[in-house]
Amino acid sequence: MTIRRFTNENFQEAELELSASGMRWIESVLSERFGHMWRLARYEEGIELRLRGANGSILFDTECSAFAVIGTSELPYSSWDAENEGLEAVLGKALPAPGVSQMPSPLMEKRNGDHVIHYDIIGLIYWMFARIEEIGRKDLDAHDRFPATSSHAYKHGYLERPIIDEWFHVLGQVIQRQWPSIVLKNHSFDVKVSHDVDRPSRSGFLTPKQLSRAIGYHAIKKNDFRSALNTLWVRMNSRKRLHPSDPFNTFDWIMDFSEEQGLRSAFYFIVSNNDAHDADYRMDHPAIRRLMHKINQRGHEIGLHPSYVTYDKPDILAREADYLRRICAKEDIKLNGLGGRMHYLRWCHPITMMAWERAGMSYDSSLGYADSAGFRCGTCFEYPGFDPVSQEALSLRIRPLIAMECSVIDSGYMGLGNGAEALKKFVSLKNTCRALGGTFTLLWHNSNIFGNENLYKEVVIA
Ligand SMILES: [Zn+2]
């Protein structure tokens, strides 16, 4: 199976209209969210939503064609006040409404036993969840990533709003008005912590040349002889296990704290070294095998961190997944499915997603922006993947990433440092997920815990 890199020129038309199979996929999303069985169908004016075994429907009579246009963030934008129409906005704020320049008033009407909504919520779900905006983009950063700053959400100031979840909250209320007797599914807030294992050791795997450079850096540039000695000592004593005084060896600390908090940590490993951006360790190193066993024995998760080049190379990604599966089988580590996240959050949509699907992965948790935390997919809920090009529903689950520690802390990104301002940002995002009953998915590298222990703890406990 070869997967092309899609550019706008590859398409006769730069539009990917929601097909019948796409509607089946959105029905499954609705069932996951609300429970019950739903039916979407086109009618003369737009799309109707029916509940199986019940009369009447909810009609979306204003189809927004902009939601099918790929590779652009130049959609109009408006917002809508739910309270004005007697509905509750879960975050108590006007709802962002991409795709239209002015929202009709009233937005909701009752008509002949149906409810009519004059905004294309179904199209919005498609546009956001299938990441239509990102397809074929050329305005990428130094790592070929679509940056937050180019996105419609960032430009219109709603990246920190899970707008699909907010609209689902409104739709749920309309559903209750239309079919008062049904009980909608309840969701409870959850936290998922994961750790990309880019560097399990600060100096344990350095080559002699890298080692002398690292010692020189600490001793001469930083005038820190203690760190210089530690670098050498750790390098000499990491043959069989990660050294206890290695500042990047925070695995036990992370697992202790997760267990205390009733959480299961996920550790995503890089299994090959194709590029200078990749890891400096090998999976067959005794210290790494030992670490994998420990993670497994303590009931935490082992996952894949596909190497730097794989984001548009499905064959290499699949080979890496198979390699990790083989290692685990050999070591008698039972995997219950294999998930993970792209190294550097590199993502070329939908090529990378299809690579995960073809490699038989169970979930991906890459979809957050490196340069800004927030809701890249407009949601804090996991959802089934969908390929907008082939209009095919996938078995891959998309688990959106809400915050990566360096996105918030580092000066190249949001630059909030590791103090009170950063804590406030993390907690605000977390509380937003909590209000929606979604999942706060947090990435914190094992190599970035040392020196940030308190911040990490406070974010997880908050
Ligand atoms: Zn990484």
XYZ file of C-alpha atoms in Angstrom, residues 179-346:
168
model
C -37.130 13.349 22.696
C -37.748 14.212 26.370
C -37.943 10.631 27.579
C -34.487 9.435 26.550
C -31.583 9.367 28.942
C -28.275 10.517 27.500
C -24.956 8.906 28.331
C -22.924 10.432 31.135
C -19.172 10.894 30.914
C -16.763 11.308 33.747
C -13.588 13.304 33.765
C -10.337 11.406 33.381
C -6.607 12.154 33.281
C -4.140 10.299 31.079
C -0.427 10.845 31.536
C 2.114 9.721 28.991
C 5.836 10.033 28.545
C 7.724 10.014 25.251
C 11.008 8.250 25.954
C 13.274 10.361 23.744
C 16.174 10.121 26.156
C 15.917 7.560 28.962
C 19.378 8.553 30.171
C 21.256 11.847 30.110
C 24.644 10.306 29.418
C 24.350 6.512 29.676
C 24.265 5.937 25.915
C 26.626 8.638 24.686
C 29.414 7.777 22.254
C 32.959 8.635 23.486
C 32.901 11.791 21.370
C 29.496 12.893 22.683
C 30.638 12.082 26.210
C 33.693 14.334 26.078
C 31.566 17.096 24.572
C 28.979 16.719 27.362
C 31.629 16.770 30.078
C 33.201 19.858 28.505
C 29.780 21.536 28.360
C 29.107 21.030 32.078
C 32.643 21.697 33.307
C 33.756 24.564 31.104
C 30.629 26.257 29.795
C 28.466 25.838 32.894
C 31.290 25.644 35.453
C 29.339 22.785 37.037
C 31.814 20.068 37.996
C 29.241 18.035 39.847
C 27.206 17.559 36.640
C 30.377 16.869 34.675
C 31.302 14.097 37.124
C 27.757 12.755 37.129
C 27.845 12.587 33.327
C 30.980 10.455 33.407
C 29.871 8.327 36.347
C 26.465 7.562 34.789
C 28.118 6.716 31.449
C 30.435 4.230 33.157
C 27.670 2.600 35.184
C 24.724 2.209 32.815
C 25.721 -1.057 31.198
C 23.033 -3.185 32.791
C 20.566 -0.692 34.187
C 19.768 3.006 34.157
C 21.769 4.596 36.936
C 19.874 5.890 39.999
C 21.680 9.248 39.907
C 20.897 9.810 36.204
C 18.727 12.957 36.079
C 16.691 11.585 33.136
C 16.041 8.269 34.899
C 12.792 9.410 36.482
C 10.817 6.277 35.620
C 10.428 4.959 39.169
C 9.506 8.407 40.415
C 6.874 8.763 37.665
C 5.405 5.313 38.313
C 5.393 5.802 42.108
C 3.492 9.048 41.704
C 1.061 7.671 39.094
C 0.271 4.719 41.352
C -0.295 7.060 44.279
C -2.746 9.001 42.106
C -4.482 5.924 40.712
C -3.157 6.612 37.206
C -1.522 4.362 34.648
C 1.437 5.964 32.891
C 2.151 5.239 29.239
C 5.778 5.170 28.054
C 6.341 5.466 24.318
C 9.668 4.101 23.024
C 11.643 5.041 19.913
C 12.789 1.767 18.390
C 15.047 2.906 15.575
C 17.577 5.541 14.870
C 17.163 6.870 11.345
C 17.959 10.493 11.938
C 19.952 12.809 14.197
C 16.639 13.791 15.866
C 16.054 10.220 17.006
C 16.952 8.515 20.247
C 20.473 7.602 21.279
C 19.454 4.271 22.808
C 18.819 0.855 21.333
C 15.955 -1.377 22.313
C 18.274 -4.357 22.747
C 20.336 -2.598 25.402
C 20.091 -4.514 28.706
C 19.173 -1.319 30.589
C 16.217 -0.693 28.247
C 15.007 -4.292 28.463
C 15.176 -4.044 32.218
C 13.189 -0.799 32.124
C 10.527 -2.351 29.885
C 10.112 -5.262 32.275
C 9.755 -2.927 35.210
C 7.106 -0.824 33.435
C 5.231 -3.967 32.499
C 5.495 -5.594 35.931
C 4.146 -2.470 37.598
C 1.134 -2.473 35.262
C 1.994 0.626 33.244
C 1.813 0.812 29.482
C 4.457 0.375 26.794
C 3.780 2.112 23.492
C 5.473 3.239 20.298
C 7.124 6.575 19.537
C 7.673 6.297 15.763
C 10.989 7.826 14.732
C 11.472 11.276 13.211
C 11.274 10.310 9.526
C 8.176 8.093 9.753
C 5.438 10.751 9.583
C 5.218 10.394 5.800
C 6.796 6.926 5.510
C 4.128 4.343 6.355
C 6.381 1.374 5.564
C 9.009 2.415 8.082
C 6.366 3.163 10.697
C 4.848 -0.298 10.235
C 8.293 -1.918 10.533
C 8.936 -0.077 13.794
C 5.572 -1.186 15.192
C 6.301 -4.794 14.261
C 9.758 -4.590 15.780
C 8.349 -3.374 19.111
C 5.719 -6.124 19.040
C 8.436 -8.722 18.398
C 10.609 -7.451 21.239
C 7.671 -7.539 23.629
C 6.729 -11.068 22.537
C 10.320 -12.216 23.016
C 10.452 -10.666 26.465
C 7.077 -12.166 27.381
C 5.519 -8.717 27.749
C 1.874 -8.946 26.796
C 0.576 -5.952 24.869
C -3.093 -5.238 24.946
C -3.044 -3.352 21.640
C -0.332 -0.862 20.775
C -0.731 2.886 20.937
C 1.610 5.823 21.029
C 2.573 9.188 19.659
C 4.693 10.657 16.863
C 8.174 11.936 17.779
C 8.184 15.772 17.610
C 4.405 15.486 17.070
C 5.173 15.341 13.345
